[in-house]
Amino acid sequence: MQEVESLLKYDREHVWHPYTSTINPLPCYLVDSAHGVKISLATGEVLIDGMSSWWAAVHGYNHPELNEAAISQLQKMSHIMFGGLTHRPAIELVKKLVGMTPPELEHCFLADSGSVAVEVSMKMAFQYCDTKFGRDGATQKKKFMTINYGYHGDTFGAMSVCDPVNSMHSLYSGYVRQNIFVEPPQCRFDEEWDDKYIVSFREAIEKHHHEVIAVIIEPIVQGAGGMRIYHPEYLRQIRQLCTKYEVLLILDEIATGFGRTGKLFAFEHAEITPDILCVGKALTGGYLTLSAVLCTKEVAGLVCSGRAKGFMHGPTFMGNPLACNIASKSLDIIKRGNWKTQVKAIESSFKSSLPTLLKLDIVRDVRILGAIGVIELTIKVDAKWFQEQFVKRGVWVRPFGKLVYMMPPFIISDSELEKLITSVIDVIKLFASI
Ligand SMILES: *Cc1c(COP(=O)(O)O)cnc(C)c1O
């Protein structure tokens, strides 16, 4: 115990965690290992994972096949530069990605994280416009268009299309590019659609399309920017408007891709195809950082026939073989299709249990789609208190802002899921009573 204390003390004093202060950090728990859906703490507690390590660990931890893919590749090479060299893990992975996405998406750029994938997609769109609309290298198109409450990553390009309030554009004002934001979709996933819901987007694109490089949006589920779930018709009409006004459509499936929403990709709910698609997070089953950007032949063709004669991006660890080999195996597991029944089962458990929380005054809304369950409260939560309560009950859930949400690994068993849901309900009821 003394060793754990001293490690945590060092952590508090020197190790930076996501979105925290070094002066007054949130408490952290020391993890020794994780197997399946269970996270083992150094202090002995075993927690049922409700987060999939932020959408990523869809097959659970320490998966025998993913371990084997890592070990066998490690013994060949863990990395090799991608400039001038290529390798089987990358080729196999791209083959699978191209095979499981719409046939129009033929070219694939392997990047190293979700944020970088978003940067890559934005640069692709920029170069495409430079070739297509540029006159002596000058194009009117200098802005991206998106909707409020989005999240696309923390690098400057990605941040410029994140919700301006949630990602605190004001903090970096003068440095973050000014883009065009439309009010978020007002129609919920399962509500009745009315064309009035697309009016603000349609007016914005009618007015601004001359200056818009691309529309970038998270399909159906807006993740870290607010966990909002919107109507597929909204996305379908955005696709039509983008086509009509010759504006590229970039879909950010980094959170939603690979089954999470009940479809392999969330855009399938709307039966559309993007011009550029970003995937990440669950791509490696949560083992390593890797992302991919797929695009159409037309996009790649114009990007590569323009002034630069190629796409100007190439990270050092591009196409890392270790990550590619694990991702390739993760896609094999996805292709077997068990996720469909697993995600359906998680969805129906959420649907039969979470809506009872709406009776509480502090609960503003409950939103469920696939293996995503969101409880929006009326007030911001104290993450420290919630974490303690969850750990005490043997589950791992990490709320942010007013949102308590679950997105467990697909392999969670009925009894584990029941314990996770019961704990969340208990903690929210306790919170409401104090
Ligand atoms: C997490 C996320 C990103 C950023 O990915 P990182 O790997 O954290 O850089 C981008 N877009 C969406 C929708 C995400 O959920």
Short mmCIF file of C-alpha atoms and ligand atoms in Angstrom, two decimals:
data_model
loop_
_atom_site.label_atom_id
_atom_site.label_comp_id
_atom_site.label_asym_id
_atom_site.label_seq_id
_atom_site.Cartn_x
_atom_site.Cartn_y
_atom_site.Cartn_z
CA MET A 1 0.00 0.00 0.00
CA GLN A 2 2.89 2.31 0.77
CA GLU A 3 4.27 1.68 -2.72
CA VAL A 4 0.90 2.53 -4.28
CA GLU A 5 0.73 5.72 -2.23
CA SER A 6 4.18 6.79 -3.30
CA LEU A 7 3.49 6.05 -6.99
CA LEU A 8 0.28 8.06 -6.83
CA LYS A 9 2.12 10.88 -5.11
CA TYR A 10 4.70 10.97 -7.90
CA ASP A 11 1.89 10.83 -10.46
CA ARG A 12 0.14 13.79 -8.84
CA GLU A 13 3.33 15.81 -8.79
CA HIS A 14 4.73 15.05 -12.25
CA VAL A 15 2.37 13.21 -14.59
CA TRP A 16 -0.12 15.23 -16.60
CA HIS A 17 -3.54 13.65 -17.17
CA PRO A 18 -6.20 14.67 -19.74
CA TYR A 19 -7.72 18.09 -19.13
CA THR A 20 -6.36 18.45 -15.60
CA SER A 21 -4.37 20.76 -13.48
CA THR A 22 -0.90 20.06 -12.10
CA ILE A 23 -1.70 22.30 -9.16
CA ASN A 24 -4.95 20.68 -8.13
CA PRO A 25 -5.27 17.39 -10.04
CA LEU A 26 -8.27 15.08 -9.89
CA PRO A 27 -7.48 11.86 -8.04
CA CYS A 28 -6.33 8.91 -10.17
CA TYR A 29 -6.57 5.19 -9.47
CA LEU A 30 -3.57 2.95 -10.16
CA VAL A 31 -4.41 0.14 -12.61
CA ASP A 32 -2.35 -3.05 -12.63
CA SER A 33 -4.06 -4.94 -15.42
CA ALA A 34 -7.26 -5.44 -17.33
CA HIS A 35 -8.86 -8.62 -18.66
CA GLY A 36 -12.07 -8.87 -20.64
CA VAL A 37 -14.39 -6.25 -19.15
CA LYS A 38 -12.57 -6.08 -15.79
CA ILE A 39 -10.04 -3.51 -14.67
CA SER A 40 -7.85 -4.53 -11.70
CA LEU A 41 -6.63 -1.77 -9.42
CA ALA A 42 -3.38 -1.97 -7.48
CA THR A 43 -5.45 -1.60 -4.31
CA GLY A 44 -7.30 -4.83 -5.05
CA GLU A 45 -10.63 -3.60 -6.39
CA VAL A 46 -11.86 -5.11 -9.65
CA LEU A 47 -14.02 -2.77 -11.73
CA ILE A 48 -16.46 -3.52 -14.56
CA ASP A 49 -15.53 -1.21 -17.40
CA GLY A 50 -18.31 1.09 -18.58
CA MET A 51 -16.16 3.27 -20.85
CA SER A 52 -14.22 0.99 -23.24
CA SER A 53 -11.32 3.37 -22.56
CA TRP A 54 -13.15 6.14 -24.45
CA TRP A 55 -14.90 4.14 -27.19
CA ALA A 56 -11.83 2.08 -28.05
CA ALA A 57 -11.68 -1.29 -26.26
CA VAL A 58 -14.73 -2.80 -27.95
CA HIS A 59 -13.50 -6.42 -27.63
CA GLY A 60 -12.38 -5.98 -24.02
CA TYR A 61 -8.84 -6.03 -22.64
CA ASN A 62 -6.17 -8.68 -23.10
CA HIS A 63 -8.02 -10.34 -25.96
CA PRO A 64 -6.18 -13.55 -26.89
CA GLU A 65 -6.35 -12.99 -30.65
CA LEU A 66 -5.29 -9.35 -30.44
CA ASN A 67 -2.45 -10.30 -28.08
CA GLU A 68 -1.34 -12.93 -30.56
CA ALA A 69 -1.46 -10.38 -33.43
CA ALA A 70 0.71 -8.03 -31.36
CA ILE A 71 3.24 -10.66 -30.33
CA SER A 72 3.65 -12.24 -33.76
CA GLN A 73 4.19 -8.84 -35.38
CA LEU A 74 6.56 -7.73 -32.61
CA GLN A 75 8.81 -10.63 -33.47
CA LYS A 76 8.97 -9.53 -37.12
CA MET A 77 9.25 -5.76 -36.65
CA SER A 78 7.39 -3.31 -34.49
CA HIS A 79 8.05 -0.39 -36.80
CA ILE A 80 9.51 0.50 -40.17
CA MET A 81 9.38 3.80 -42.00
CA PHE A 82 6.52 4.08 -44.51
CA GLY A 83 8.35 6.35 -46.95
CA GLY A 84 9.54 4.14 -49.81
CA LEU A 85 8.76 0.95 -47.86
CA THR A 86 5.53 -0.93 -47.30
CA HIS A 87 4.48 -4.09 -45.47
CA ARG A 88 1.83 -6.79 -45.25
CA PRO A 89 0.05 -5.53 -42.10
CA ALA A 90 -0.67 -2.14 -43.74
CA ILE A 91 -1.75 -3.68 -47.05
CA GLU A 92 -4.00 -6.23 -45.33
CA LEU A 93 -5.55 -3.56 -43.10
CA VAL A 94 -6.28 -1.18 -45.97
CA LYS A 95 -7.78 -4.05 -47.99
CA LYS A 96 -10.16 -4.75 -45.11
CA LEU A 97 -11.05 -1.08 -44.56
CA VAL A 98 -11.69 -0.48 -48.26
CA GLY A 99 -13.72 -3.70 -48.33
CA MET A 100 -15.98 -2.82 -45.40
CA THR A 101 -16.67 0.83 -46.34
CA PRO A 102 -18.72 2.09 -49.34
CA PRO A 103 -17.14 1.16 -52.71
CA GLU A 104 -16.58 4.84 -53.59
CA LEU A 105 -13.96 5.10 -50.83
CA GLU A 106 -10.91 3.66 -52.56
CA HIS A 107 -7.87 5.38 -51.06
CA CYS A 108 -6.68 5.18 -47.47
CA PHE A 109 -4.20 7.28 -45.48
CA LEU A 110 -3.00 5.69 -42.23
CA ALA A 111 -2.39 8.25 -39.51
CA ASP A 112 -1.46 8.03 -35.88
CA SER A 113 -4.40 9.35 -33.88
CA GLY A 114 -7.94 10.60 -34.27
CA SER A 115 -6.97 14.26 -34.15
CA VAL A 116 -4.33 13.69 -36.81
CA ALA A 117 -6.91 11.90 -38.99
CA VAL A 118 -9.09 15.00 -38.73
CA GLU A 119 -6.15 17.24 -39.66
CA VAL A 120 -5.41 14.95 -42.61
CA SER A 121 -9.03 15.04 -43.80
CA MET A 122 -9.08 18.83 -43.58
CA LYS A 123 -5.79 19.14 -45.49
CA MET A 124 -7.07 16.73 -48.16
CA ALA A 125 -10.20 18.82 -48.57
CA PHE A 126 -8.10 21.96 -48.74
CA GLN A 127 -5.80 20.59 -51.46
CA TYR A 128 -8.83 19.27 -53.38
CA CYS A 129 -10.35 22.75 -53.41
CA ASP A 130 -7.04 24.34 -54.29
CA THR A 131 -6.92 22.22 -57.45
CA LYS A 132 -10.60 22.37 -58.30
CA PHE A 133 -11.45 25.98 -57.55
CA GLY A 134 -8.05 27.67 -57.39
CA ARG A 135 -7.25 30.48 -59.81
CA ASP A 136 -3.50 31.06 -59.79
CA GLY A 137 -3.48 29.32 -56.46
CA ALA A 138 -6.10 31.57 -54.93
CA THR A 139 -9.40 30.03 -53.92
CA GLN A 140 -12.32 31.72 -52.22
CA LYS A 141 -12.72 28.60 -50.15
CA LYS A 142 -11.08 29.21 -46.82
CA LYS A 143 -13.50 27.91 -44.19
CA PHE A 144 -14.95 24.69 -42.89
CA MET A 145 -18.58 24.39 -41.96
CA THR A 146 -19.93 22.31 -39.09
CA ILE A 147 -22.55 22.23 -36.35
CA ASN A 148 -22.35 23.22 -32.69
CA TYR A 149 -21.66 20.64 -29.96
CA GLY A 150 -19.24 18.73 -32.22
CA TYR A 151 -15.95 17.21 -31.11
CA HIS A 152 -13.13 16.40 -33.52
CA GLY A 153 -9.96 16.38 -31.43
CA ASP A 154 -7.59 18.73 -29.63
CA THR A 155 -5.07 19.86 -32.26
CA PHE A 156 -5.58 23.35 -33.64
CA GLY A 157 -7.20 22.37 -36.94
CA ALA A 158 -9.52 19.87 -35.27
CA MET A 159 -10.26 22.30 -32.44
CA SER A 160 -11.33 24.95 -34.97
CA VAL A 161 -14.31 22.74 -35.89
CA CYS A 162 -15.13 21.64 -32.32
CA ASP A 163 -17.92 23.35 -30.44
CA PRO A 164 -16.53 26.84 -29.77
CA VAL A 165 -17.78 26.94 -26.17
CA ASN A 166 -16.91 23.39 -25.06
CA SER A 167 -13.43 23.54 -26.59
CA MET A 168 -12.90 27.06 -25.30
CA HIS A 169 -12.00 28.85 -28.50
CA SER A 170 -11.92 32.04 -26.46
CA LEU A 171 -8.93 30.69 -24.55
CA TYR A 172 -6.94 30.49 -27.79
CA SER A 173 -8.60 33.41 -29.52
CA GLY A 174 -6.60 34.94 -32.31
CA TYR A 175 -5.01 31.58 -33.03
CA VAL A 176 -7.97 29.26 -33.72
CA ARG A 177 -9.30 29.62 -37.28
CA GLN A 178 -12.78 31.08 -37.56
CA ASN A 179 -15.11 28.57 -39.19
CA ILE A 180 -18.83 28.50 -39.86
CA PHE A 181 -21.05 26.98 -37.17
CA VAL A 182 -24.70 26.05 -37.56
CA GLU A 183 -27.05 25.37 -34.66
CA PRO A 184 -27.05 21.65 -33.82
CA PRO A 185 -29.76 19.31 -35.13
CA GLN A 186 -32.96 19.73 -33.08
CA CYS A 187 -34.56 16.44 -34.09
CA ARG A 188 -33.80 13.41 -31.95
CA PHE A 189 -32.94 10.07 -33.51
CA ASP A 190 -36.36 8.49 -33.07
CA GLU A 191 -38.54 11.59 -33.23
CA GLU A 192 -40.73 12.32 -36.22
CA TRP A 193 -38.78 14.22 -38.87
CA ASP A 194 -39.92 17.58 -40.14
CA ASP A 195 -38.14 19.53 -42.88
CA LYS A 196 -38.06 22.59 -40.62
CA TYR A 197 -35.13 20.93 -38.83
CA ILE A 198 -32.81 21.35 -41.81
CA VAL A 199 -33.64 24.99 -42.50
CA SER A 200 -30.77 26.56 -40.57
CA PHE A 201 -28.21 24.27 -42.17
CA ARG A 202 -29.67 24.79 -45.63
CA GLU A 203 -29.66 28.56 -45.27
CA ALA A 204 -26.09 28.53 -44.03
CA ILE A 205 -24.78 26.43 -46.91
CA GLU A 206 -26.79 28.46 -49.47
CA LYS A 207 -25.19 31.59 -48.12
CA HIS A 208 -21.64 30.36 -47.55
CA HIS A 209 -20.87 27.58 -50.02
CA HIS A 210 -18.53 29.80 -52.08
CA GLU A 211 -16.19 30.02 -49.11
CA VAL A 212 -16.65 26.50 -47.72
CA ILE A 213 -13.88 23.91 -48.21
CA ALA A 214 -15.88 21.09 -46.66
CA VAL A 215 -18.60 20.25 -44.19
CA ILE A 216 -17.23 18.17 -41.31
CA ILE A 217 -19.59 16.43 -38.93
CA GLU A 218 -19.94 13.43 -36.63
CA PRO A 219 -22.64 11.17 -38.10
CA ILE A 220 -25.73 10.57 -35.90
CA VAL A 221 -23.93 10.71 -32.54
CA GLN A 222 -22.08 13.81 -31.38
CA GLY A 223 -19.60 12.42 -28.86
CA ALA A 224 -17.44 14.38 -26.44
CA GLY A 225 -19.05 17.69 -27.45
CA GLY A 226 -22.34 16.81 -25.78
CA MET A 227 -23.36 13.18 -26.44
CA ARG A 228 -26.30 14.22 -28.62
CA ILE A 229 -28.00 11.73 -30.93
CA TYR A 230 -29.77 13.14 -33.97
CA HIS A 231 -32.09 12.07 -36.78
CA PRO A 232 -30.65 10.24 -39.80
CA GLU A 233 -32.72 12.44 -42.14
CA TYR A 234 -30.67 15.45 -41.02
CA LEU A 235 -27.50 13.72 -42.23
CA ARG A 236 -29.18 12.53 -45.44
CA GLN A 237 -30.18 16.09 -46.29
CA ILE A 238 -26.71 17.40 -45.47
CA ARG A 239 -25.35 14.90 -47.99
CA GLN A 240 -27.79 16.17 -50.62
CA LEU A 241 -26.96 19.81 -49.91
CA CYS A 242 -23.22 19.15 -50.06
CA THR A 243 -23.65 17.46 -53.44
CA LYS A 244 -25.88 20.25 -54.72
CA TYR A 245 -23.41 22.98 -53.73
CA GLU A 246 -20.26 21.01 -54.63
CA VAL A 247 -18.98 21.01 -51.06
CA LEU A 248 -17.09 17.97 -49.77
CA LEU A 249 -18.58 16.02 -46.87
CA ILE A 250 -16.12 14.75 -44.25
CA LEU A 251 -17.60 12.30 -41.75
CA ASP A 252 -15.80 11.81 -38.46
CA GLU A 253 -16.59 8.22 -37.40
CA ILE A 254 -13.73 8.11 -34.90
CA ALA A 255 -16.08 7.51 -31.95
CA THR A 256 -18.96 5.80 -33.76
CA GLY A 257 -17.21 3.47 -36.21
CA PHE A 258 -17.12 -0.34 -35.94
CA GLY A 259 -20.52 -1.16 -34.51
CA ARG A 260 -21.00 1.18 -31.56
CA THR A 261 -24.32 2.65 -32.78
CA GLY A 262 -25.81 -0.66 -33.92
CA LYS A 263 -24.58 -0.23 -37.51
CA LEU A 264 -21.03 -0.94 -38.64
CA PHE A 265 -20.73 2.81 -39.36
CA ALA A 266 -23.16 5.41 -38.04
CA PHE A 267 -23.65 6.96 -41.50
CA GLU A 268 -25.35 3.70 -42.54
CA HIS A 269 -28.37 4.84 -40.50
CA ALA A 270 -28.77 7.55 -43.17
CA GLU A 271 -27.74 5.36 -46.13
CA ILE A 272 -25.25 7.89 -47.44
CA THR A 273 -21.60 7.93 -48.45
CA PRO A 274 -19.12 10.61 -47.41
CA ASP A 275 -16.37 11.99 -49.67
CA ILE A 276 -13.85 11.60 -46.86
CA LEU A 277 -14.16 9.32 -43.83
CA CYS A 278 -12.12 9.37 -40.60
CA VAL A 279 -11.89 6.32 -38.34
CA GLY A 280 -9.81 5.69 -35.21
CA LYS A 281 -10.41 4.71 -31.57
CA ALA A 282 -11.91 1.18 -31.90
CA LEU A 283 -9.85 0.56 -35.07
CA THR A 284 -7.20 -1.31 -33.05
CA GLY A 285 -9.70 -2.63 -30.52
CA GLY A 286 -8.17 -0.10 -28.13
CA TYR A 287 -4.67 -1.60 -28.22
CA LEU A 288 -2.62 1.12 -29.89
CA THR A 289 -3.11 4.53 -31.38
CA LEU A 290 -3.96 4.37 -35.09
CA SER A 291 -6.41 6.10 -37.37
CA ALA A 292 -7.31 6.03 -41.04
CA VAL A 293 -8.70 8.49 -43.54
CA LEU A 294 -10.48 7.08 -46.57
CA CYS A 295 -11.49 9.11 -49.60
CA THR A 296 -12.97 8.79 -53.06
CA LYS A 297 -11.01 8.48 -56.28
CA GLU A 298 -12.17 11.97 -57.23
CA VAL A 299 -10.82 13.53 -54.03
CA ALA A 300 -7.50 11.69 -54.26
CA GLY A 301 -7.24 12.49 -57.97
CA LEU A 302 -7.61 16.23 -57.51
CA VAL A 303 -5.43 16.31 -54.38
CA CYS A 304 -2.64 14.65 -56.35
CA SER A 305 -2.98 16.54 -59.64
CA GLY A 306 -2.74 19.98 -58.04
CA ARG A 307 0.15 22.29 -57.34
CA ALA A 308 1.87 19.94 -54.90
CA LYS A 309 1.51 16.81 -57.09
CA GLY A 310 0.76 14.79 -53.98
CA PHE A 311 -0.71 14.90 -50.52
CA MET A 312 1.49 16.85 -48.15
CA HIS A 313 1.38 14.86 -44.93
CA GLY A 314 3.49 11.99 -43.61
CA PRO A 315 3.84 11.28 -39.90
CA THR A 316 6.92 9.39 -38.67
CA PHE A 317 4.86 6.50 -37.35
CA MET A 318 2.52 6.39 -40.35
CA GLY A 319 1.23 2.86 -40.96
CA ASN A 320 2.96 1.44 -37.88
CA PRO A 321 3.07 -2.34 -38.51
CA LEU A 322 2.30 -3.33 -34.92
CA ALA A 323 -0.80 -1.16 -34.82
CA CYS A 324 -1.84 -2.24 -38.34
CA ASN A 325 -1.54 -5.94 -37.52
CA ILE A 326 -3.65 -5.57 -34.38
CA ALA A 327 -6.21 -3.43 -36.24
CA SER A 328 -6.39 -6.01 -38.99
CA LYS A 329 -7.19 -8.73 -36.43
CA SER A 330 -9.70 -6.46 -34.69
CA LEU A 331 -11.50 -6.02 -38.02
CA ASP A 332 -11.55 -9.81 -38.48
CA ILE A 333 -13.35 -10.08 -35.13
CA ILE A 334 -15.76 -7.32 -36.21
CA LYS A 335 -16.39 -9.07 -39.52
CA ARG A 336 -17.52 -12.22 -37.71
CA GLY A 337 -20.51 -10.12 -36.69
CA ASN A 338 -21.08 -11.06 -33.03
CA TRP A 339 -21.11 -7.35 -32.24
CA LYS A 340 -24.57 -7.08 -33.81
CA THR A 341 -26.31 -9.20 -31.18
CA GLN A 342 -24.04 -7.88 -28.41
CA VAL A 343 -24.80 -4.23 -29.22
CA LYS A 344 -28.52 -4.98 -29.55
CA ALA A 345 -28.54 -6.65 -26.14
CA ILE A 346 -26.76 -3.68 -24.54
CA GLU A 347 -29.20 -1.29 -26.21
CA SER A 348 -32.27 -3.16 -24.98
CA SER A 349 -30.90 -3.31 -21.41
CA PHE A 350 -30.30 0.44 -21.50
CA LYS A 351 -33.78 1.02 -22.91
CA SER A 352 -35.51 -1.05 -20.25
CA SER A 353 -33.64 0.50 -17.32
CA LEU A 354 -32.32 4.02 -17.86
CA PRO A 355 -35.56 5.89 -18.74
CA THR A 356 -36.84 5.35 -15.14
CA LEU A 357 -34.27 7.97 -14.14
CA LEU A 358 -36.34 10.63 -15.93
CA LYS A 359 -38.57 10.71 -12.82
CA LEU A 360 -35.75 12.43 -10.93
CA ASP A 361 -35.70 16.23 -10.99
CA ILE A 362 -31.97 16.31 -11.58
CA VAL A 363 -32.23 14.20 -14.73
CA ARG A 364 -32.89 16.32 -17.80
CA ASP A 365 -32.67 13.68 -20.50
CA VAL A 366 -31.81 10.05 -21.27
CA ARG A 367 -30.43 9.18 -24.70
CA ILE A 368 -29.72 5.68 -25.99
CA LEU A 369 -28.44 4.33 -29.28
CA GLY A 370 -26.70 0.99 -29.75
CA ALA A 371 -24.13 0.43 -26.99
CA ILE A 372 -24.28 4.07 -25.88
CA GLY A 373 -26.31 5.13 -22.84
CA VAL A 374 -26.33 8.80 -21.83
CA ILE A 375 -27.89 10.45 -18.80
CA GLU A 376 -27.88 14.23 -18.93
CA LEU A 377 -28.30 15.92 -15.56
CA THR A 378 -29.45 19.46 -14.88
CA ILE A 379 -26.22 20.40 -13.11
CA LYS A 380 -22.53 19.76 -13.61
CA VAL A 381 -21.26 16.80 -11.65
CA ASP A 382 -18.33 16.55 -9.28
CA ALA A 383 -16.25 13.95 -11.14
CA LYS A 384 -14.24 13.08 -8.02
CA TRP A 385 -17.30 12.20 -5.96
CA PHE A 386 -18.84 10.19 -8.80
CA GLN A 387 -15.61 8.26 -9.42
CA GLU A 388 -15.39 7.33 -5.73
CA GLN A 389 -18.99 6.15 -5.68
CA PHE A 390 -18.53 4.07 -8.81
CA VAL A 391 -15.27 2.49 -7.63
CA LYS A 392 -16.95 1.63 -4.32
CA ARG A 393 -19.61 -0.28 -6.29
CA GLY A 394 -17.06 -2.05 -8.51
CA VAL A 395 -17.65 -0.24 -11.80
CA TRP A 396 -15.71 2.27 -13.88
CA VAL A 397 -17.70 5.21 -15.25
CA ARG A 398 -16.28 8.67 -15.72
CA PRO A 399 -18.77 11.50 -16.11
CA PHE A 400 -17.98 14.89 -17.60
CA GLY A 401 -19.90 18.14 -17.32
CA LYS A 402 -23.58 17.29 -16.88
CA LEU A 403 -23.22 13.90 -18.53
CA VAL A 404 -23.03 10.45 -16.99
CA TYR A 405 -22.64 8.00 -19.85
CA MET A 406 -21.79 4.39 -20.58
CA MET A 407 -20.29 2.73 -23.62
CA PRO A 408 -19.12 -0.67 -22.37
CA PRO A 409 -17.06 -3.19 -24.35
CA PHE A 410 -19.36 -5.17 -26.66
CA ILE A 411 -18.39 -8.43 -24.90
CA ILE A 412 -19.89 -7.41 -21.55
CA SER A 413 -22.02 -10.24 -20.09
CA ASP A 414 -25.65 -9.82 -18.99
CA SER A 415 -24.75 -9.95 -15.31
CA GLU A 416 -21.85 -7.50 -15.68
CA LEU A 417 -24.08 -5.13 -17.62
CA GLU A 418 -26.76 -5.39 -14.96
CA LYS A 419 -24.25 -4.52 -12.25
CA LEU A 420 -22.98 -1.58 -14.30
CA ILE A 421 -26.46 -0.19 -14.92
CA THR A 422 -27.66 -0.76 -11.34
CA SER A 423 -24.59 1.04 -10.00
CA VAL A 424 -25.13 4.02 -12.29
CA ILE A 425 -28.79 4.25 -11.30
CA ASP A 426 -27.93 3.95 -7.58
CA VAL A 427 -25.27 6.62 -7.72
CA ILE A 428 -27.50 9.06 -9.60
CA LYS A 429 -30.31 8.44 -7.10
CA LEU A 430 -27.89 9.03 -4.24
CA PHE A 431 -26.66 12.22 -5.94
CA ALA A 432 -30.28 13.37 -6.31
CA SER A 433 -30.93 12.79 -2.61
CA ILE A 434 -28.08 14.92 -1.28
C1 LIG B 1 -11.76 11.05 -29.82
C2 LIG B 1 -12.21 11.72 -31.05
C3 LIG B 1 -11.31 12.41 -31.89
C4 LIG B 1 -9.86 12.58 -31.54
O1 LIG B 1 -9.17 11.39 -31.48
P1 LIG B 1 -7.79 11.28 -30.65
O2 LIG B 1 -7.30 9.90 -30.95
O3 LIG B 1 -8.14 11.51 -29.22
O4 LIG B 1 -6.89 12.33 -31.19
C5 LIG B 1 -11.82 12.98 -33.04
N1 LIG B 1 -13.12 12.88 -33.36
C6 LIG B 1 -14.00 12.22 -32.60
C7 LIG B 1 -15.44 12.13 -33.03
C8 LIG B 1 -13.59 11.62 -31.41
O5 LIG B 1 -14.48 11.00 -30.63
#
